[in-house]
Amino acid sequence: MEKHVSRKLFAAAILAASALAAPAASAQNAYVIGYITDLSGPLADSYTPTWQGFELYMKALNDRGGINGKKVEVILDDDGLKADRAVANAKKQTERDNVVGIFGLSLSSTQAPVFTEMRKIGVPVVTTFSGILDALPPSKPFSYSTGVVFEVAGEAIGELTKNIKPNGKIVGMTFDSVGGRAALSHNKRMAESLGYTWDEVLFPVTTSDFTPFAQAVAEKKPDIVVGHYGSGQNLGVIPALRRSGYTGPYIVASYGVTEDTVRQAAVRAGNDENVYYVTRYATIYDNNPGIAEVSAAQKKYGTSKPFSSMHLTGWTLGKFAETALKACGWPCTREQLDKVIQTLKVDAPGLTGGPIEMSPQDHYGPTYWRLYVWNPKTTSMEPKSGWLKKAALKFPLQ
């Protein structure tokens, strides 16, 4: 009887050990990485196409054989734009799924706690779309970004404004958030250093009727208006500004705002002139082999969201991930992957103005920004400037 029980216990132990070893076995046959983002929350329309661009790249990569014969398996989780869910996803991916690194993430408020938790166990995290100061020099360990850091974006927009109008009054708009205020602050300081005068209007994050805020802007009689927020706000703000009598230049900062969002907002406004767009990545209207490659993948595999610059952003992050994993070798550990990323340089010709380049003290690197203008006759974006290189913040953080 005792022998019979012992055999049962031994068999159960073997089964349990096999179950625990499953993720490791998977890892032995493929590179396993994690991706976390908002797919169901209030900013899902912005984050979903970025994920889809990353997914397109991974599908194309695996179809051509993966990395040295090893496929890349992506564990996808939805944070719903909630910080606690993002952290829970990251812990699940590292403890159960055994990922070697995490990519994506959503709003900056979800990034900070994930960075903090992953630093404790030594897992590299590479964010896209938006980014936080953890990646800027002096960078914190295991924290990287290929996206848009608000302070850097604010300064870049300030400099590129010269291509629209060399002087005058700028009114900045944003919702009352840490990221929005940071972008506005650096935009203001750059604009004032270039001789512009500055004023600003803030509104609550939950705002749905932008009319009173647009009227407040119009009453300030600006020469240029710039908006630091996402797709939904632009769809409301642009028509409201036009209804309030402001018909001058309006600059859209590319925080998840797609070309189709700009088109829709211009149509709703009944005035599709004087709409500008500043982005770290190219637009889908640029004619080059890099854009054509992503477009071909989108047509082959399909996406639920209209093809946009957000797909280009996700695709570039996919290229970053492949380059890092290839340099890491096989098998790739978290420690090795982090070491590789610290000095990684990734070229993305046609998708941005220069390479994405990391260093041990700078986990963001030089970035390149470009001003576009919406052409209502061709219904497309046209470059209004060359690529502006931002090697570092001009103004210290407050």
CSV table of C-alpha atoms in Angstrom, one decimal:
chain,number,residue,atom,x,y,z
A,1,MET,CA,0.0,0.0,0.0
A,2,GLU,CA,2.8,2.4,1.0
A,3,LYS,CA,4.6,1.6,-2.3
A,4,HIS,CA,1.4,2.3,-4.3
A,5,VAL,CA,0.9,5.7,-2.6
A,6,SER,CA,4.6,6.6,-3.1
A,7,ARG,CA,4.4,5.8,-6.8
A,8,LYS,CA,1.3,8.0,-7.1
A,9,LEU,CA,3.0,10.9,-5.3
A,10,PHE,CA,6.1,10.4,-7.4
A,11,ALA,CA,4.0,10.5,-10.6
A,12,ALA,CA,2.2,13.6,-9.4
A,13,ALA,CA,5.5,15.3,-8.6
A,14,ILE,CA,6.7,14.5,-12.2
A,15,LEU,CA,3.6,16.0,-13.7
A,16,ALA,CA,3.9,19.1,-11.5
A,17,ALA,CA,7.5,19.5,-12.5
A,18,SER,CA,6.6,19.1,-16.2
A,19,ALA,CA,3.9,21.8,-15.9
A,20,LEU,CA,6.3,24.2,-14.2
A,21,ALA,CA,8.9,23.5,-16.9
A,22,ALA,CA,6.5,24.4,-19.7
A,23,PRO,CA,7.4,28.0,-20.0
A,24,ALA,CA,11.1,27.1,-19.9
A,25,ALA,CA,10.6,24.5,-22.6
A,26,SER,CA,8.9,27.2,-24.7
A,27,ALA,CA,11.8,29.5,-24.0
A,28,GLN,CA,14.2,26.9,-25.3
A,29,ASN,CA,12.5,26.8,-28.6
A,30,ALA,CA,11.7,30.5,-29.1
A,31,TYR,CA,12.7,33.9,-27.8
A,32,VAL,CA,9.9,34.9,-25.4
A,33,ILE,CA,9.2,38.6,-24.9
A,34,GLY,CA,6.3,40.5,-23.4
A,35,TYR,CA,4.1,43.4,-24.7
A,36,ILE,CA,1.8,45.4,-22.4
A,37,THR,CA,-0.5,48.2,-23.6
A,38,ASP,CA,-4.0,49.7,-23.4
A,39,LEU,CA,-6.3,47.7,-25.7
A,40,SER,CA,-9.6,48.3,-23.9
A,41,GLY,CA,-9.2,51.6,-22.0
A,42,PRO,CA,-9.8,55.3,-22.9
A,43,LEU,CA,-6.7,55.5,-25.1
A,44,ALA,CA,-7.1,52.2,-26.9
A,45,ASP,CA,-7.6,53.9,-30.3
A,46,SER,CA,-4.0,55.3,-30.0
A,47,TYR,CA,-2.2,52.3,-28.5
A,48,THR,CA,-3.9,49.6,-30.5
A,49,PRO,CA,-2.3,50.6,-33.9
A,50,THR,CA,1.1,50.9,-32.2
A,51,TRP,CA,0.7,47.3,-31.0
A,52,GLN,CA,-0.5,46.3,-34.4
A,53,GLY,CA,2.7,47.7,-36.0
A,54,PHE,CA,4.8,45.7,-33.6
A,55,GLU,CA,2.8,42.6,-34.3
A,56,LEU,CA,3.2,43.1,-38.1
A,57,TYR,CA,6.9,43.2,-37.7
A,58,MET,CA,6.9,40.0,-35.6
A,59,LYS,CA,4.7,38.2,-38.1
A,60,ALA,CA,7.0,39.1,-40.9
A,61,LEU,CA,10.1,38.2,-38.9
A,62,ASN,CA,8.8,34.8,-37.9
A,63,ASP,CA,7.6,34.1,-41.5
A,64,ARG,CA,11.1,34.6,-42.8
A,65,GLY,CA,12.5,32.1,-40.2
A,66,GLY,CA,12.9,34.2,-37.0
A,67,ILE,CA,16.3,34.9,-35.6
A,68,ASN,CA,18.9,32.3,-36.6
A,69,GLY,CA,16.1,29.8,-36.9
A,70,LYS,CA,14.4,30.7,-33.6
A,71,LYS,CA,10.9,32.2,-33.6
A,72,VAL,CA,9.9,35.1,-31.4
A,73,GLU,CA,6.9,34.5,-29.2
A,74,VAL,CA,5.1,37.6,-27.9
A,75,ILE,CA,3.0,37.5,-24.8
A,76,LEU,CA,0.4,40.2,-25.1
A,77,ASP,CA,-1.5,41.7,-22.1
A,78,ASP,CA,-4.0,44.6,-21.8
A,79,ASP,CA,-3.5,47.1,-19.0
A,80,GLY,CA,-6.7,49.0,-19.7
A,81,LEU,CA,-4.7,52.2,-18.9
A,82,LYS,CA,-4.5,51.2,-15.2
A,83,ALA,CA,-1.2,51.2,-13.4
A,84,ASP,CA,-2.0,48.3,-11.1
A,85,ARG,CA,-3.0,46.1,-14.0
A,86,ALA,CA,0.2,47.0,-15.9
A,87,VAL,CA,2.3,45.9,-12.9
A,88,ALA,CA,0.3,42.7,-12.5
A,89,ASN,CA,0.8,42.0,-16.2
A,90,ALA,CA,4.5,42.6,-15.9
A,91,LYS,CA,4.8,40.3,-12.9
A,92,LYS,CA,2.8,37.6,-14.6
A,93,GLN,CA,4.9,37.8,-17.7
A,94,THR,CA,8.2,37.6,-15.8
A,95,GLU,CA,7.2,34.9,-13.2
A,96,ARG,CA,4.9,32.6,-15.3
A,97,ASP,CA,5.7,33.4,-18.9
A,98,ASN,CA,9.4,33.7,-18.3
A,99,VAL,CA,9.9,36.6,-20.8
A,100,VAL,CA,13.4,38.0,-21.2
A,101,GLY,CA,12.2,41.6,-21.8
A,102,ILE,CA,9.0,43.7,-21.9
A,103,PHE,CA,8.0,46.1,-24.7
A,104,GLY,CA,5.3,48.7,-25.3
A,105,LEU,CA,3.4,49.9,-22.3
A,106,SER,CA,0.8,52.7,-22.4
A,107,LEU,CA,0.4,56.1,-20.6
A,108,SER,CA,3.4,57.4,-18.7
A,109,SER,CA,1.5,56.9,-15.4
A,110,THR,CA,1.5,53.1,-16.1
A,111,GLN,CA,5.2,53.1,-17.1
A,112,ALA,CA,6.8,54.3,-13.8
A,113,PRO,CA,5.5,51.5,-11.5
A,114,VAL,CA,6.4,48.9,-14.1
A,115,PHE,CA,9.9,50.3,-14.5
A,116,THR,CA,10.2,50.3,-10.7
A,117,GLU,CA,9.1,46.6,-10.3
A,118,MET,CA,11.2,45.3,-13.2
A,119,ARG,CA,14.3,47.0,-11.9
A,120,LYS,CA,14.0,45.0,-8.7
A,121,ILE,CA,14.3,41.7,-10.7
A,122,GLY,CA,16.5,42.9,-13.5
A,123,VAL,CA,14.1,42.8,-16.5
A,124,PRO,CA,14.7,45.3,-19.4
A,125,VAL,CA,11.7,47.4,-20.4
A,126,VAL,CA,11.5,49.3,-23.6
A,127,THR,CA,8.5,51.7,-23.9
A,128,THR,CA,7.1,53.3,-27.1
A,129,PHE,CA,4.4,55.8,-27.9
A,130,SER,CA,5.2,58.0,-24.8
A,131,GLY,CA,8.0,57.9,-22.4
A,132,ILE,CA,9.1,59.2,-19.0
A,133,LEU,CA,12.2,60.7,-17.6
A,134,ASP,CA,13.6,57.3,-16.3
A,135,ALA,CA,15.1,56.9,-19.8
A,136,LEU,CA,16.8,60.3,-20.0
A,137,PRO,CA,20.3,60.8,-18.8
A,138,PRO,CA,21.3,59.9,-16.1
A,139,SER,CA,19.2,56.9,-17.0
A,140,LYS,CA,17.8,54.4,-14.5
A,141,PRO,CA,18.8,50.8,-15.0
A,142,PHE,CA,16.6,48.5,-17.2
A,143,SER,CA,14.5,51.5,-18.4
A,144,TYR,CA,14.4,52.4,-22.1
A,145,SER,CA,12.2,54.3,-24.5
A,146,THR,CA,11.9,54.6,-28.3
A,147,GLY,CA,8.8,56.8,-28.0
A,148,VAL,CA,7.9,60.4,-27.2
A,149,VAL,CA,9.2,62.0,-24.0
A,150,PHE,CA,6.9,65.0,-23.3
A,151,GLU,CA,9.7,67.4,-22.4
A,152,VAL,CA,11.7,66.6,-25.5
A,153,ALA,CA,8.6,66.9,-27.7
A,154,GLY,CA,7.8,70.3,-26.2
A,155,GLU,CA,11.2,71.7,-27.1
A,156,ALA,CA,11.2,70.2,-30.6
A,157,ILE,CA,7.8,71.7,-31.3
A,158,GLY,CA,9.0,75.0,-30.0
A,159,GLU,CA,11.9,75.0,-32.4
A,160,LEU,CA,9.9,73.8,-35.5
A,161,THR,CA,7.3,76.6,-35.0
A,162,LYS,CA,9.8,78.9,-36.7
A,163,ASN,CA,8.9,77.1,-40.0
A,164,ILE,CA,5.3,78.3,-39.7
A,165,LYS,CA,5.7,81.9,-38.4
A,166,PRO,CA,8.9,83.5,-37.1
A,167,ASN,CA,7.3,85.6,-34.3
A,168,GLY,CA,4.1,86.4,-32.6
A,169,LYS,CA,2.0,84.9,-29.8
A,170,ILE,CA,1.6,81.2,-29.1
A,171,VAL,CA,-1.2,79.7,-27.0
A,172,GLY,CA,-0.5,76.2,-25.7
A,173,MET,CA,-3.3,73.8,-24.8
A,174,THR,CA,-3.3,70.6,-22.8
A,175,PHE,CA,-5.3,68.6,-20.3
A,176,ASP,CA,-4.3,68.9,-16.7
A,177,SER,CA,-1.9,66.0,-16.4
A,178,VAL,CA,1.8,65.6,-15.5
A,179,GLY,CA,2.8,64.8,-19.1
A,180,GLY,CA,0.8,67.6,-20.6
A,181,ARG,CA,2.1,70.2,-18.2
A,182,ALA,CA,5.7,69.0,-18.8
A,183,ALA,CA,5.3,69.3,-22.6
A,184,LEU,CA,3.8,72.7,-22.2
A,185,SER,CA,6.5,73.9,-19.9
A,186,HIS,CA,9.3,73.0,-22.3
A,187,ASN,CA,7.4,74.3,-25.3
A,188,LYS,CA,6.9,77.6,-23.5
A,189,ARG,CA,10.6,78.0,-22.5
A,190,MET,CA,11.8,77.2,-26.1
A,191,ALA,CA,9.2,79.5,-27.7
A,192,GLU,CA,10.1,82.4,-25.4
A,193,SER,CA,13.9,81.9,-26.0
A,194,LEU,CA,13.1,82.3,-29.7
A,195,GLY,CA,11.3,85.6,-29.2
A,196,TYR,CA,7.6,84.4,-29.1
A,197,THR,CA,5.2,85.5,-26.4
A,198,TRP,CA,3.3,82.7,-24.6
A,199,ASP,CA,0.0,82.0,-23.0
A,200,GLU,CA,-1.8,78.8,-22.3
A,201,VAL,CA,-5.2,77.1,-21.5
A,202,LEU,CA,-5.6,73.9,-19.5
A,203,PHE,CA,-8.7,71.8,-19.3
A,204,PRO,CA,-9.7,68.7,-17.2
A,205,VAL,CA,-8.7,65.3,-18.5
A,206,THR,CA,-12.4,64.2,-18.6
A,207,THR,CA,-13.5,67.2,-20.8
A,208,SER,CA,-15.9,66.3,-23.6
A,209,ASP,CA,-17.2,69.8,-24.5
A,210,PHE,CA,-14.2,71.9,-25.6
A,211,THR,CA,-16.2,75.0,-26.6
A,212,PRO,CA,-15.5,77.2,-23.5
A,213,PHE,CA,-11.8,76.4,-23.7
A,214,ALA,CA,-11.6,77.1,-27.4
A,215,GLN,CA,-13.3,80.4,-26.8
A,216,ALA,CA,-10.8,81.3,-24.1
A,217,VAL,CA,-8.0,80.6,-26.6
A,218,ALA,CA,-9.6,82.7,-29.3
A,219,GLU,CA,-10.0,85.6,-26.9
A,220,LYS,CA,-6.3,85.6,-26.4
A,221,LYS,CA,-5.8,86.5,-30.1
A,222,PRO,CA,-3.0,84.0,-30.8
A,223,ASP,CA,-0.9,83.8,-33.9
A,224,ILE,CA,-0.3,80.1,-33.4
A,225,VAL,CA,-2.1,77.4,-31.2
A,226,VAL,CA,-0.4,74.1,-30.2
A,227,GLY,CA,-2.2,71.2,-28.7
A,228,HIS,CA,-0.4,68.6,-26.4
A,229,TYR,CA,-2.9,65.7,-26.1
A,230,GLY,CA,-4.2,62.6,-27.9
A,231,SER,CA,-6.6,61.8,-30.7
A,232,GLY,CA,-9.9,62.3,-28.9
A,233,GLN,CA,-9.0,65.8,-27.7
A,234,ASN,CA,-7.9,66.9,-31.2
A,235,LEU,CA,-11.2,65.7,-32.7
A,236,GLY,CA,-13.0,68.0,-30.2
A,237,VAL,CA,-10.6,71.0,-30.0
A,238,ILE,CA,-9.9,71.7,-33.7
A,239,PRO,CA,-13.6,72.1,-34.7
A,240,ALA,CA,-14.3,74.1,-31.5
A,241,LEU,CA,-11.4,76.5,-32.3
A,242,ARG,CA,-12.7,77.1,-35.8
A,243,ARG,CA,-16.3,77.7,-34.5
A,244,SER,CA,-14.8,80.2,-32.0
A,245,GLY,CA,-13.3,82.2,-34.8
A,246,TYR,CA,-9.7,81.1,-34.7
A,247,THR,CA,-8.6,80.1,-38.2
A,248,GLY,CA,-4.8,80.5,-37.8
A,249,PRO,CA,-2.1,77.7,-37.6
A,250,TYR,CA,-2.9,74.9,-35.2
A,251,ILE,CA,-0.1,72.4,-34.4
A,252,VAL,CA,-1.0,68.8,-33.5
A,253,ALA,CA,1.6,67.1,-31.3
A,254,SER,CA,1.8,63.4,-32.3
A,255,TYR,CA,0.9,61.8,-29.0
A,256,GLY,CA,-0.9,58.9,-30.6
A,257,VAL,CA,-2.6,61.2,-33.1
A,258,THR,CA,-2.9,59.5,-36.5
A,259,GLU,CA,-3.1,61.1,-39.9
A,260,ASP,CA,-6.7,59.9,-40.1
A,261,THR,CA,-7.5,61.8,-36.8
A,262,VAL,CA,-6.2,65.0,-38.4
A,263,ARG,CA,-8.3,64.4,-41.5
A,264,GLN,CA,-11.4,63.8,-39.5
A,265,ALA,CA,-10.9,66.8,-37.3
A,266,ALA,CA,-10.3,69.1,-40.3
A,267,VAL,CA,-13.5,67.8,-42.0
A,268,ARG,CA,-15.5,68.3,-38.8
A,269,ALA,CA,-14.1,71.9,-38.5
A,270,GLY,CA,-15.3,72.8,-42.0
A,271,ASN,CA,-11.9,74.4,-42.5
A,272,ASP,CA,-9.0,72.0,-43.2
A,273,GLU,CA,-6.3,74.6,-43.8
A,274,ASN,CA,-3.6,75.6,-41.4
A,275,VAL,CA,-3.4,72.3,-39.6
A,276,TYR,CA,0.2,71.2,-38.8
A,277,TYR,CA,1.6,68.0,-37.3
A,278,VAL,CA,4.9,67.4,-35.4
A,279,THR,CA,6.1,63.8,-35.1
A,280,ARG,CA,9.2,61.8,-34.2
A,281,TYR,CA,8.3,59.2,-36.8
A,282,ALA,CA,7.4,59.7,-40.5
A,283,THR,CA,3.9,59.8,-41.9
A,284,ILE,CA,2.4,57.2,-44.2
A,285,TYR,CA,2.4,59.8,-47.0
A,286,ASP,CA,6.2,59.8,-47.2
A,287,ASN,CA,7.3,58.0,-50.3
A,288,ASN,CA,10.3,55.8,-49.5
A,289,PRO,CA,11.1,52.1,-49.3
A,290,GLY,CA,10.8,52.0,-45.5
A,291,ILE,CA,7.1,53.1,-45.6
A,292,ALA,CA,6.5,50.8,-48.5
A,293,GLU,CA,7.8,47.8,-46.5
A,294,VAL,CA,5.4,48.4,-43.6
A,295,SER,CA,2.5,49.1,-46.0
A,296,ALA,CA,3.1,45.8,-47.7
A,297,ALA,CA,3.1,43.9,-44.4
A,298,GLN,CA,-0.1,45.7,-43.4
A,299,LYS,CA,-1.8,44.6,-46.6
A,300,LYS,CA,-0.5,41.1,-46.2
A,301,TYR,CA,-1.5,40.5,-42.6
A,302,GLY,CA,-4.2,43.1,-42.1
A,303,THR,CA,-5.0,45.4,-39.2
A,304,SER,CA,-8.2,46.5,-37.5
A,305,LYS,CA,-7.1,50.1,-37.4
A,306,PRO,CA,-6.4,52.3,-40.5
A,307,PHE,CA,-2.8,52.3,-41.6
A,308,SER,CA,-1.0,55.2,-39.8
A,309,SER,CA,2.2,56.6,-38.4
A,310,MET,CA,1.4,54.7,-35.2
A,311,HIS,CA,1.9,51.5,-37.1
A,312,LEU,CA,5.3,52.8,-38.2
A,313,THR,CA,6.1,53.5,-34.5
A,314,GLY,CA,5.3,50.0,-33.5
A,315,TRP,CA,7.1,48.5,-36.5
A,316,THR,CA,10.2,50.4,-35.5
A,317,LEU,CA,10.0,49.0,-32.0
A,318,GLY,CA,9.7,45.6,-33.5
A,319,LYS,CA,12.9,46.2,-35.4
A,320,PHE,CA,14.6,47.4,-32.2
A,321,ALA,CA,13.5,44.2,-30.5
A,322,GLU,CA,14.8,42.0,-33.3
A,323,THR,CA,18.2,43.8,-33.4
A,324,ALA,CA,18.5,43.4,-29.6
A,325,LEU,CA,17.6,39.7,-29.5
A,326,LYS,CA,19.9,38.9,-32.5
A,327,ALA,CA,22.8,40.6,-30.7
A,328,CYS,CA,21.9,38.8,-27.4
A,329,GLY,CA,22.5,35.5,-29.1
A,330,TRP,CA,21.0,32.1,-28.1
A,331,PRO,CA,20.0,31.4,-25.4
A,332,CYS,CA,19.3,35.0,-24.4
A,333,THR,CA,19.1,36.0,-20.7
A,334,ARG,CA,17.6,39.1,-19.2
A,335,GLU,CA,21.0,40.2,-18.1
A,336,GLN,CA,22.5,39.7,-21.5
A,337,LEU,CA,19.6,41.5,-23.2
A,338,ASP,CA,20.0,44.5,-21.0
A,339,LYS,CA,23.7,44.7,-21.6
A,340,VAL,CA,23.1,44.6,-25.4
A,341,ILE,CA,20.4,47.3,-25.3
A,342,GLN,CA,22.7,49.7,-23.4
A,343,THR,CA,24.8,50.2,-26.6
A,344,LEU,CA,22.2,49.3,-29.3
A,345,LYS,CA,22.0,51.3,-32.5
A,346,VAL,CA,19.1,50.6,-34.8
A,347,ASP,CA,18.6,52.1,-38.3
A,348,ALA,CA,15.1,52.6,-39.5
A,349,PRO,CA,15.5,54.3,-42.9
A,350,GLY,CA,12.5,56.2,-44.0
A,351,LEU,CA,10.6,55.7,-40.7
A,352,THR,CA,12.5,58.4,-38.7
A,353,GLY,CA,15.1,61.0,-39.3
A,354,GLY,CA,18.0,59.0,-37.9
A,355,PRO,CA,19.0,55.9,-35.9
A,356,ILE,CA,17.7,55.0,-32.5
A,357,GLU,CA,20.8,54.9,-30.5
A,358,MET,CA,21.3,54.0,-26.8
A,359,SER,CA,24.2,54.5,-24.5
A,360,PRO,CA,24.9,53.3,-20.9
A,361,GLN,CA,23.9,56.8,-19.5
A,362,ASP,CA,21.2,57.7,-22.1
A,363,HIS,CA,18.4,55.2,-22.7
A,364,TYR,CA,16.6,57.5,-25.1
A,365,GLY,CA,19.3,58.9,-27.2
A,366,PRO,CA,19.2,61.5,-30.0
A,367,THR,CA,15.8,61.9,-31.5
A,368,TYR,CA,14.6,63.4,-34.8
A,369,TRP,CA,11.5,65.5,-35.3
A,370,ARG,CA,9.7,66.8,-38.3
A,371,LEU,CA,6.9,69.3,-39.1
A,372,TYR,CA,4.2,68.4,-41.6
A,373,VAL,CA,1.2,70.4,-42.9
A,374,TRP,CA,-2.1,68.9,-43.9
A,375,ASN,CA,-2.8,69.6,-47.6
A,376,PRO,CA,-6.6,69.7,-48.2
A,377,LYS,CA,-6.3,69.5,-51.9
A,378,THR,CA,-4.3,66.2,-51.9
A,379,THR,CA,-5.7,65.1,-48.5
A,380,SER,CA,-2.3,64.2,-47.3
A,381,MET,CA,0.6,65.3,-45.1
A,382,GLU,CA,3.4,67.2,-46.7
A,383,PRO,CA,6.8,68.0,-45.0
A,384,LYS,CA,7.2,71.6,-43.9
A,385,SER,CA,10.7,71.1,-42.5
A,386,GLY,CA,13.6,68.8,-42.6
A,387,TRP,CA,14.4,66.5,-39.7
A,388,LEU,CA,15.4,68.3,-36.5
A,389,LYS,CA,17.9,66.5,-34.3
A,390,LYS,CA,17.4,66.7,-30.6
A,391,ALA,CA,20.5,65.4,-28.9
A,392,ALA,CA,19.4,66.5,-25.4
A,393,LEU,CA,17.1,68.8,-23.5
A,394,LYS,CA,18.1,72.4,-23.9
A,395,PHE,CA,16.4,73.4,-20.6
A,396,PRO,CA,17.0,71.6,-17.3
A,397,LEU,CA,14.2,69.8,-15.7
A,398,GLN,CA,12.3,71.8,-13.1
